[in-house]
mmCIF file with all atom_site columns, C-alpha atoms in Angstrom:
data_model
loop_
_atom_site.group_PDB
_atom_site.id
_atom_site.type_symbol
_atom_site.label_atom_id
_atom_site.label_alt_id
_atom_site.label_comp_id
_atom_site.label_asym_id
_atom_site.label_entity_id
_atom_site.label_seq_id
_atom_site.pdbx_PDB_ins_code
_atom_site.Cartn_x
_atom_site.Cartn_y
_atom_site.Cartn_z
_atom_site.occupancy
_atom_site.B_iso_or_equiv
_atom_site.pdbx_formal_charge
_atom_site.auth_seq_id
_atom_site.auth_comp_id
_atom_site.auth_asym_id
_atom_site.auth_atom_id
_atom_site.pdbx_PDB_model_num
ATOM 1   C CA . MET A 1 1   ? 61.209  66.986  86.722 1.00 0.00 ? 88  MET A CA 1
ATOM 2   C CA . GLN A 1 2   ? 58.936  69.445  88.520 1.00 0.00 ? 89  GLN A CA 1
ATOM 3   C CA . LEU A 1 3   ? 60.776  71.394  91.199 1.00 0.00 ? 90  LEU A CA 1
ATOM 4   C CA . ARG A 1 4   ? 59.259  72.898  94.332 1.00 0.00 ? 91  ARG A CA 1
ATOM 5   C CA . LYS A 1 5   ? 60.090  76.433  95.525 1.00 0.00 ? 92  LYS A CA 1
ATOM 6   C CA . LYS A 1 6   ? 62.747  75.122  97.908 1.00 0.00 ? 93  LYS A CA 1
ATOM 7   C CA . GLU A 1 7   ? 64.438  73.283  95.038 1.00 0.00 ? 94  GLU A CA 1
ATOM 8   C CA . TYR A 1 8   ? 64.444  76.431  92.884 1.00 0.00 ? 95  TYR A CA 1
ATOM 9   C CA . GLY A 1 9   ? 66.301  78.078  95.751 1.00 0.00 ? 96  GLY A CA 1
ATOM 10  C CA . THR A 1 10  ? 68.705  75.134  95.890 1.00 0.00 ? 97  THR A CA 1
ATOM 11  C CA . LEU A 1 11  ? 69.363  75.464  92.143 1.00 0.00 ? 98  LEU A CA 1
ATOM 12  C CA . PHE A 1 12  ? 70.059  79.200  92.395 1.00 0.00 ? 99  PHE A CA 1
ATOM 13  C CA . LEU A 1 13  ? 72.160  78.999  95.555 1.00 0.00 ? 100 LEU A CA 1
ATOM 14  C CA . SER A 1 14  ? 74.144  76.033  94.226 1.00 0.00 ? 101 SER A CA 1
ATOM 15  C CA . THR A 1 15  ? 75.152  77.828  91.035 1.00 0.00 ? 102 THR A CA 1
ATOM 16  C CA . LEU A 1 16  ? 75.773  81.057  92.983 1.00 0.00 ? 103 LEU A CA 1
ATOM 17  C CA . GLN A 1 17  ? 78.042  79.263  95.463 1.00 0.00 ? 104 GLN A CA 1
ATOM 18  C CA . LEU A 1 18  ? 79.924  77.334  92.783 1.00 0.00 ? 105 LEU A CA 1
ATOM 19  C CA . SER A 1 19  ? 80.484  80.484  90.766 1.00 0.00 ? 106 SER A CA 1
ATOM 20  C CA . ALA A 1 20  ? 81.492  82.589  93.767 1.00 0.00 ? 107 ALA A CA 1
ATOM 21  C CA . PHE A 1 21  ? 84.140  80.179  95.025 1.00 0.00 ? 108 PHE A CA 1
ATOM 22  C CA . THR A 1 22  ? 85.531  78.803  91.766 1.00 0.00 ? 109 THR A CA 1
ATOM 23  C CA . PHE A 1 23  ? 88.528  80.374  90.082 1.00 0.00 ? 110 PHE A CA 1
ATOM 24  C CA . GLY A 1 24  ? 89.866  79.287  86.714 1.00 0.00 ? 111 GLY A CA 1
ATOM 25  C CA . GLY A 1 25  ? 86.927  79.308  84.339 1.00 0.00 ? 112 GLY A CA 1
ATOM 26  C CA . GLY A 1 26  ? 84.590  76.719  82.924 1.00 0.00 ? 113 GLY A CA 1
ATOM 27  C CA . PHE A 1 27  ? 86.882  73.723  83.077 1.00 0.00 ? 114 PHE A CA 1
ATOM 28  C CA . VAL A 1 28  ? 87.090  74.206  86.824 1.00 0.00 ? 115 VAL A CA 1
ATOM 29  C CA . ILE A 1 29  ? 83.368  74.641  87.445 1.00 0.00 ? 116 ILE A CA 1
ATOM 30  C CA . ILE A 1 30  ? 82.332  71.625  85.338 1.00 0.00 ? 117 ILE A CA 1
ATOM 31  C CA . PRO A 1 31  ? 83.511  68.976  87.833 1.00 0.00 ? 118 PRO A CA 1
ATOM 32  C CA . LEU A 1 32  ? 81.918  70.954  90.649 1.00 0.00 ? 119 LEU A CA 1
ATOM 33  C CA . LEU A 1 33  ? 78.607  71.127  88.776 1.00 0.00 ? 120 LEU A CA 1
ATOM 34  C CA . ARG A 1 34  ? 78.906  67.375  88.241 1.00 0.00 ? 121 ARG A CA 1
ATOM 35  C CA . LYS A 1 35  ? 79.604  66.713  91.903 1.00 0.00 ? 122 LYS A CA 1
ATOM 36  C CA . LYS A 1 36  ? 76.673  68.889  93.015 1.00 0.00 ? 123 LYS A CA 1
ATOM 37  C CA . PHE A 1 37  ? 73.976  67.980  90.474 1.00 0.00 ? 124 PHE A CA 1
ATOM 38  C CA . VAL A 1 38  ? 74.949  64.398  89.586 1.00 0.00 ? 125 VAL A CA 1
ATOM 39  C CA . GLU A 1 39  ? 76.441  62.979  92.761 1.00 0.00 ? 126 GLU A CA 1
ATOM 40  C CA . LYS A 1 40  ? 74.910  65.013  95.591 1.00 0.00 ? 127 LYS A CA 1
ATOM 41  C CA . LEU A 1 41  ? 71.451  66.046  94.338 1.00 0.00 ? 128 LEU A CA 1
ATOM 42  C CA . GLY A 1 42  ? 70.973  63.327  91.695 1.00 0.00 ? 129 GLY A CA 1
ATOM 43  C CA . TRP A 1 43  ? 69.068  65.705  89.428 1.00 0.00 ? 130 TRP A CA 1
ATOM 44  C CA . ILE A 1 44  ? 70.952  64.648  86.271 1.00 0.00 ? 131 ILE A CA 1
ATOM 45  C CA . ASP A 1 45  ? 72.976  61.571  85.347 1.00 0.00 ? 132 ASP A CA 1
ATOM 46  C CA . GLU A 1 46  ? 76.635  61.176  84.396 1.00 0.00 ? 133 GLU A CA 1
ATOM 47  C CA . GLY A 1 47  ? 75.956  60.796  80.660 1.00 0.00 ? 134 GLY A CA 1
ATOM 48  C CA . GLU A 1 48  ? 73.898  63.976  80.549 1.00 0.00 ? 135 GLU A CA 1
ATOM 49  C CA . MET A 1 49  ? 76.657  65.885  82.334 1.00 0.00 ? 136 MET A CA 1
ATOM 50  C CA . MET A 1 50  ? 79.187  64.682  79.758 1.00 0.00 ? 137 MET A CA 1
ATOM 51  C CA . ASP A 1 51  ? 76.842  65.780  76.968 1.00 0.00 ? 138 ASP A CA 1
ATOM 52  C CA . PHE A 1 52  ? 76.293  69.167  78.655 1.00 0.00 ? 139 PHE A CA 1
ATOM 53  C CA . THR A 1 53  ? 80.055  69.616  78.973 1.00 0.00 ? 140 THR A CA 1
ATOM 54  C CA . ALA A 1 54  ? 80.576  68.923  75.275 1.00 0.00 ? 141 ALA A CA 1
ATOM 55  C CA . ILE A 1 55  ? 77.758  71.274  74.267 1.00 0.00 ? 142 ILE A CA 1
ATOM 56  C CA . ALA A 1 56  ? 78.910  74.003  76.672 1.00 0.00 ? 143 ALA A CA 1
ATOM 57  C CA . GLN A 1 57  ? 82.456  73.758  75.388 1.00 0.00 ? 144 GLN A CA 1
ATOM 58  C CA . SER A 1 58  ? 81.512  73.928  71.733 1.00 0.00 ? 145 SER A CA 1
ATOM 59  C CA . SER A 1 59  ? 78.919  76.699  72.095 1.00 0.00 ? 146 SER A CA 1
ATOM 60  C CA . PRO A 1 60  ? 79.846  80.383  71.956 1.00 0.00 ? 147 PRO A CA 1
ATOM 61  C CA . GLY A 1 61  ? 80.239  82.031  75.325 1.00 0.00 ? 148 GLY A CA 1
ATOM 62  C CA . ALA A 1 62  ? 81.659  81.130  78.701 1.00 0.00 ? 149 ALA A CA 1
ATOM 63  C CA . ILE A 1 63  ? 81.714  77.394  79.393 1.00 0.00 ? 150 ILE A CA 1
ATOM 64  C CA . ALA A 1 64  ? 80.566  77.866  83.000 1.00 0.00 ? 151 ALA A CA 1
ATOM 65  C CA . VAL A 1 65  ? 77.548  79.920  81.926 1.00 0.00 ? 152 VAL A CA 1
ATOM 66  C CA . ASN A 1 66  ? 76.677  77.536  79.079 1.00 0.00 ? 153 ASN A CA 1
ATOM 67  C CA . ALA A 1 67  ? 76.898  74.483  81.358 1.00 0.00 ? 154 ALA A CA 1
ATOM 68  C CA . SER A 1 68  ? 74.816  76.173  84.065 1.00 0.00 ? 155 SER A CA 1
ATOM 69  C CA . ILE A 1 69  ? 72.127  77.082  81.543 1.00 0.00 ? 156 ILE A CA 1
ATOM 70  C CA . LEU A 1 70  ? 71.978  73.484  80.312 1.00 0.00 ? 157 LEU A CA 1
ATOM 71  C CA . VAL A 1 71  ? 71.843  72.029  83.828 1.00 0.00 ? 158 VAL A CA 1
ATOM 72  C CA . GLY A 1 72  ? 69.221  74.583  84.924 1.00 0.00 ? 159 GLY A CA 1
ATOM 73  C CA . TYR A 1 73  ? 67.094  73.960  81.843 1.00 0.00 ? 160 TYR A CA 1
ATOM 74  C CA . ARG A 1 74  ? 67.316  70.188  82.303 1.00 0.00 ? 161 ARG A CA 1
ATOM 75  C CA . VAL A 1 75  ? 66.141  70.265  85.912 1.00 0.00 ? 162 VAL A CA 1
ATOM 76  C CA . ALA A 1 76  ? 63.574  73.083  85.757 1.00 0.00 ? 163 ALA A CA 1
ATOM 77  C CA . GLY A 1 77  ? 62.993  74.262  82.202 1.00 0.00 ? 164 GLY A CA 1
ATOM 78  C CA . ILE A 1 78  ? 63.281  77.934  81.302 1.00 0.00 ? 165 ILE A CA 1
ATOM 79  C CA . PRO A 1 79  ? 62.873  79.191  84.908 1.00 0.00 ? 166 PRO A CA 1
ATOM 80  C CA . GLY A 1 80  ? 65.696  76.846  85.938 1.00 0.00 ? 167 GLY A CA 1
ATOM 81  C CA . ALA A 1 81  ? 67.942  78.082  83.127 1.00 0.00 ? 168 ALA A CA 1
ATOM 82  C CA . LEU A 1 82  ? 67.291  81.688  84.163 1.00 0.00 ? 169 LEU A CA 1
ATOM 83  C CA . LEU A 1 83  ? 67.980  80.946  87.833 1.00 0.00 ? 170 LEU A CA 1
ATOM 84  C CA . ALA A 1 84  ? 71.149  79.030  87.015 1.00 0.00 ? 171 ALA A CA 1
ATOM 85  C CA . VAL A 1 85  ? 72.513  81.709  84.702 1.00 0.00 ? 172 VAL A CA 1
ATOM 86  C CA . CYS A 1 86  ? 71.778  84.441  87.269 1.00 0.00 ? 173 CYS A CA 1
ATOM 87  C CA . GLY A 1 87  ? 73.481  82.402  89.977 1.00 0.00 ? 174 GLY A CA 1
ATOM 88  C CA . THR A 1 88  ? 76.493  81.825  87.754 1.00 0.00 ? 175 THR A CA 1
ATOM 89  C CA . VAL A 1 89  ? 76.886  85.367  86.431 1.00 0.00 ? 176 VAL A CA 1
ATOM 90  C CA . LEU A 1 90  ? 76.174  87.332  89.610 1.00 0.00 ? 177 LEU A CA 1
ATOM 91  C CA . PRO A 1 91  ? 79.385  86.592  91.595 1.00 0.00 ? 178 PRO A CA 1
ATOM 92  C CA . PRO A 1 92  ? 81.849  87.442  88.784 1.00 0.00 ? 179 PRO A CA 1
ATOM 93  C CA . LEU A 1 93  ? 79.830  90.559  87.995 1.00 0.00 ? 180 LEU A CA 1
ATOM 94  C CA . VAL A 1 94  ? 80.071  91.768  91.602 1.00 0.00 ? 181 VAL A CA 1
ATOM 95  C CA . ILE A 1 95  ? 83.750  90.798  91.921 1.00 0.00 ? 182 ILE A CA 1
ATOM 96  C CA . ILE A 1 96  ? 84.744  92.494  88.671 1.00 0.00 ? 183 ILE A CA 1
ATOM 97  C CA . THR A 1 97  ? 82.805  95.621  89.641 1.00 0.00 ? 184 THR A CA 1
ATOM 98  C CA . VAL A 1 98  ? 84.609  95.825  92.991 1.00 0.00 ? 185 VAL A CA 1
ATOM 99  C CA . ILE A 1 99  ? 88.000  95.113  91.436 1.00 0.00 ? 186 ILE A CA 1
ATOM 100 C CA . SER A 1 100 ? 87.466  97.799  88.791 1.00 0.00 ? 187 SER A CA 1
ATOM 101 C CA . PHE A 1 101 ? 87.103  100.408 91.542 1.00 0.00 ? 188 PHE A CA 1
ATOM 102 C CA . PHE A 1 102 ? 90.382  99.326  93.130 1.00 0.00 ? 189 PHE A CA 1
ATOM 103 C CA . TYR A 1 103 ? 92.277  98.292  90.016 1.00 0.00 ? 190 TYR A CA 1
ATOM 104 C CA . GLU A 1 104 ? 95.469  100.234 90.711 1.00 0.00 ? 191 GLU A CA 1
ATOM 105 C CA . ALA A 1 105 ? 95.798  98.831  94.229 1.00 0.00 ? 192 ALA A CA 1
ATOM 106 C CA . PHE A 1 106 ? 95.181  95.265  93.020 1.00 0.00 ? 193 PHE A CA 1
ATOM 107 C CA . ARG A 1 107 ? 97.502  95.511  90.050 1.00 0.00 ? 194 ARG A CA 1
ATOM 108 C CA . SER A 1 108 ? 100.584 96.487  92.008 1.00 0.00 ? 195 SER A CA 1
ATOM 109 C CA . ASN A 1 109 ? 99.977  94.487  95.199 1.00 0.00 ? 196 ASN A CA 1
ATOM 110 C CA . PRO A 1 110 ? 102.532 91.632  95.534 1.00 0.00 ? 197 PRO A CA 1
ATOM 111 C CA . PHE A 1 111 ? 100.199 89.625  97.820 1.00 0.00 ? 198 PHE A CA 1
ATOM 112 C CA . VAL A 1 112 ? 97.436  89.671  95.228 1.00 0.00 ? 199 VAL A CA 1
ATOM 113 C CA . SER A 1 113 ? 99.971  88.592  92.623 1.00 0.00 ? 200 SER A CA 1
ATOM 114 C CA . MET A 1 114 ? 101.148 85.689  94.823 1.00 0.00 ? 201 MET A CA 1
ATOM 115 C CA . ALA A 1 115 ? 97.529  84.666  95.533 1.00 0.00 ? 202 ALA A CA 1
ATOM 116 C CA . MET A 1 116 ? 96.811  84.582  91.798 1.00 0.00 ? 203 MET A CA 1
ATOM 117 C CA . ASP A 1 117 ? 99.887  82.395  91.211 1.00 0.00 ? 204 ASP A CA 1
ATOM 118 C CA . GLY A 1 118 ? 98.643  80.028  93.922 1.00 0.00 ? 205 GLY A CA 1
ATOM 119 C CA . MET A 1 119 ? 95.207  79.895  92.317 1.00 0.00 ? 206 MET A CA 1
ATOM 120 C CA . LEU A 1 120 ? 96.811  78.963  88.987 1.00 0.00 ? 207 LEU A CA 1
ATOM 121 C CA . ALA A 1 121 ? 98.342  75.884  90.614 1.00 0.00 ? 208 ALA A CA 1
ATOM 122 C CA . GLY A 1 122 ? 94.938  74.923  92.017 1.00 0.00 ? 209 GLY A CA 1
ATOM 123 C CA . VAL A 1 123 ? 93.321  75.454  88.629 1.00 0.00 ? 210 VAL A CA 1
ATOM 124 C CA . ALA A 1 124 ? 95.884  73.146  87.010 1.00 0.00 ? 211 ALA A CA 1
ATOM 125 C CA . ALA A 1 125 ? 95.058  70.435  89.543 1.00 0.00 ? 212 ALA A CA 1
ATOM 126 C CA . VAL A 1 126 ? 91.312  70.772  88.942 1.00 0.00 ? 213 VAL A CA 1
ATOM 127 C CA . ILE A 1 127 ? 91.779  70.647  85.164 1.00 0.00 ? 214 ILE A CA 1
ATOM 128 C CA . CYS A 1 128 ? 93.830  67.441  85.572 1.00 0.00 ? 215 CYS A CA 1
ATOM 129 C CA . ASP A 1 129 ? 90.975  66.031  87.654 1.00 0.00 ? 216 ASP A CA 1
ATOM 130 C CA . VAL A 1 130 ? 88.479  66.915  84.901 1.00 0.00 ? 217 VAL A CA 1
ATOM 131 C CA . VAL A 1 131 ? 90.613  65.234  82.253 1.00 0.00 ? 218 VAL A CA 1
ATOM 132 C CA . LEU A 1 132 ? 91.036  62.076  84.329 1.00 0.00 ? 219 LEU A CA 1
ATOM 133 C CA . THR A 1 133 ? 87.393  61.897  85.431 1.00 0.00 ? 220 THR A CA 1
ATOM 134 C CA . MET A 1 134 ? 85.931  62.484  81.975 1.00 0.00 ? 221 MET A CA 1
ATOM 135 C CA . GLY A 1 135 ? 88.574  60.329  80.282 1.00 0.00 ? 222 GLY A CA 1
ATOM 136 C CA . TRP A 1 136 ? 87.779  57.474  82.659 1.00 0.00 ? 223 TRP A CA 1
ATOM 137 C CA . SER A 1 137 ? 84.053  57.913  81.907 1.00 0.00 ? 224 SER A CA 1
ATOM 138 C CA . VAL A 1 138 ? 84.791  57.564  78.199 1.00 0.00 ? 225 VAL A CA 1
ATOM 139 C CA . LEU A 1 139 ? 86.909  54.456  78.787 1.00 0.00 ? 226 LEU A CA 1
ATOM 140 C CA . ARG A 1 140 ? 84.201  52.857  80.973 1.00 0.00 ? 227 ARG A CA 1
ATOM 141 C CA . MET A 1 141 ? 81.724  53.062  78.082 1.00 0.00 ? 228 MET A CA 1
ATOM 142 C CA . LYS A 1 142 ? 83.830  50.346  76.422 1.00 0.00 ? 229 LYS A CA 1
ATOM 143 C CA . ARG A 1 143 ? 83.179  51.744  72.973 1.00 0.00 ? 230 ARG A CA 1
ATOM 144 C CA . VAL A 1 144 ? 86.026  52.066  70.505 1.00 0.00 ? 231 VAL A CA 1
ATOM 145 C CA . MET A 1 145 ? 84.857  55.208  68.666 1.00 0.00 ? 232 MET A CA 1
ATOM 146 C CA . PRO A 1 146 ? 84.842  57.626  71.643 1.00 0.00 ? 233 PRO A CA 1
ATOM 147 C CA . VAL A 1 147 ? 88.241  56.363  72.834 1.00 0.00 ? 234 VAL A CA 1
ATOM 148 C CA . LEU A 1 148 ? 89.764  56.805  69.375 1.00 0.00 ? 235 LEU A CA 1
ATOM 149 C CA . VAL A 1 149 ? 88.262  60.296  69.064 1.00 0.00 ? 236 VAL A CA 1
ATOM 150 C CA . MET A 1 150 ? 89.594  61.250  72.506 1.00 0.00 ? 237 MET A CA 1
ATOM 151 C CA . VAL A 1 151 ? 93.118  60.043  71.696 1.00 0.00 ? 238 VAL A CA 1
ATOM 152 C CA . ALA A 1 152 ? 93.077  61.562  68.206 1.00 0.00 ? 239 ALA A CA 1
ATOM 153 C CA . ALA A 1 153 ? 91.853  64.928  69.530 1.00 0.00 ? 240 ALA A CA 1
ATOM 154 C CA . PHE A 1 154 ? 94.610  64.988  72.138 1.00 0.00 ? 241 PHE A CA 1
ATOM 155 C CA . LEU A 1 155 ? 97.301  64.092  69.591 1.00 0.00 ? 242 LEU A CA 1
ATOM 156 C CA . ALA A 1 156 ? 95.970  66.581  67.038 1.00 0.00 ? 243 ALA A CA 1
ATOM 157 C CA . VAL A 1 157 ? 96.172  69.482  69.490 1.00 0.00 ? 244 VAL A CA 1
ATOM 158 C CA . ALA A 1 158 ? 99.126  68.541  71.711 1.00 0.00 ? 245 ALA A CA 1
ATOM 159 C CA . VAL A 1 159 ? 101.451 66.951  69.165 1.00 0.00 ? 246 VAL A CA 1
ATOM 160 C CA . PHE A 1 160 ? 100.489 68.330  65.769 1.00 0.00 ? 247 PHE A CA 1
ATOM 161 C CA . GLY A 1 161 ? 99.262  71.798  66.826 1.00 0.00 ? 248 GLY A CA 1
ATOM 162 C CA . VAL A 1 162 ? 95.916  71.561  65.019 1.00 0.00 ? 249 VAL A CA 1
ATOM 163 C CA . ASN A 1 163 ? 93.600  74.487  65.755 1.00 0.00 ? 250 ASN A CA 1
ATOM 164 C CA . ILE A 1 164 ? 91.189  73.536  68.548 1.00 0.00 ? 251 ILE A CA 1
ATOM 165 C CA . ILE A 1 165 ? 88.202  74.870  66.588 1.00 0.00 ? 252 ILE A CA 1
ATOM 166 C CA . LEU A 1 166 ? 88.887  72.372  63.808 1.00 0.00 ? 253 LEU A CA 1
ATOM 167 C CA . VAL A 1 167 ? 89.212  69.576  66.372 1.00 0.00 ? 254 VAL A CA 1
ATOM 168 C CA . ILE A 1 168 ? 85.900  70.547  68.021 1.00 0.00 ? 255 ILE A CA 1
ATOM 169 C CA . LEU A 1 169 ? 84.125  70.665  64.645 1.00 0.00 ? 256 LEU A CA 1
ATOM 170 C CA . ALA A 1 170 ? 85.581  67.307  63.611 1.00 0.00 ? 257 ALA A CA 1
ATOM 171 C CA . CYS A 1 171 ? 84.647  65.719  66.952 1.00 0.00 ? 258 CYS A CA 1
ATOM 172 C CA . GLY A 1 172 ? 81.131  67.129  66.694 1.00 0.00 ? 259 GLY A CA 1
ATOM 173 C CA . ALA A 1 173 ? 80.727  65.733  63.184 1.00 0.00 ? 260 ALA A CA 1
ATOM 174 C CA . LEU A 1 174 ? 82.075  62.325  64.233 1.00 0.00 ? 261 LEU A CA 1
ATOM 175 C CA . GLY A 1 175 ? 79.802  62.283  67.289 1.00 0.00 ? 262 GLY A CA 1
ATOM 176 C CA . ALA A 1 176 ? 76.756  63.171  65.192 1.00 0.00 ? 263 ALA A CA 1
ATOM 177 C CA . LEU A 1 177 ? 77.659  60.509  62.631 1.00 0.00 ? 264 LEU A CA 1
ATOM 178 C CA . ASP A 1 178 ? 78.182  57.884  65.362 1.00 0.00 ? 265 ASP A CA 1
ATOM 179 C CA . THR A 1 179 ? 74.875  58.780  67.042 1.00 0.00 ? 266 THR A CA 1
ATOM 180 C CA . TRP A 1 180 ? 73.040  58.646  63.719 1.00 0.00 ? 267 TRP A CA 1
ATOM 181 C CA . ARG A 1 181 ? 74.603  55.240  62.947 1.00 0.00 ? 268 ARG A CA 1
ATOM 182 C CA . ARG A 1 182 ? 73.685  53.809  66.369 1.00 0.00 ? 269 ARG A CA 1
ATOM 183 C CA . GLU A 1 183 ? 70.101  55.143  66.172 1.00 0.00 ? 270 GLU A CA 1
ATOM 184 C CA . LYS A 1 184 ? 69.695  53.691  62.693 1.00 0.00 ? 271 LYS A CA 1
ATOM 185 C CA . ALA A 1 185 ? 70.931  50.293  63.920 1.00 0.00 ? 272 ALA A CA 1
ATOM 186 C CA . ARG A 1 186 ? 68.606  50.475  66.937 1.00 0.00 ? 273 ARG A CA 1
ATOM 187 C CA . ARG A 1 187 ? 65.573  51.233  64.739 1.00 0.00 ? 274 ARG A CA 1
ATOM 188 C CA . GLU A 1 188 ? 66.438  48.364  62.401 1.00 0.00 ? 275 GLU A CA 1
ATOM 189 C CA . ARG A 1 189 ? 66.612  45.962  65.362 1.00 0.00 ? 276 ARG A CA 1
ATOM 190 C CA . GLY A 1 190 ? 63.473  47.197  67.063 1.00 0.00 ? 277 GLY A CA 1
#
């Protein structure tokens, strides 16, 4: 996809706006990236966004930054990735810089503390939305393997206390094996 100058601006301003007004980390920004770039702009499709989420989550670094880089690269190559990462990193950088100058006042202010507690409730709601939206997307694929992996991953972490890194590695290996198996079957048919 070749973007025009106006669309480069849209990419940068979209990631800047999402980053500036999103509290709670990567799991909160993912559904907003999806809504903006899949539903509103139509620059990527639902399957790609799910793939980007999985890659962003399993890659080192902040999920929001990783996802923005992937979305930016998909829609506009390296310039898009650079614009998206700048748009994503700039607001927290400015906010943290300002807060560091006024740390003592922020730390002891009861109103700031109450606002942060309120934001935590909002973050919990957004994370629930992500789980339901992505879980529903997996169920709509009507494939047994992804549903079993989703349920097994949940049980492994929530019930049995398995380290999330091991779960991510196992899910990545199962996903790669499933993709390899499906590609092999497709080549044999075609």
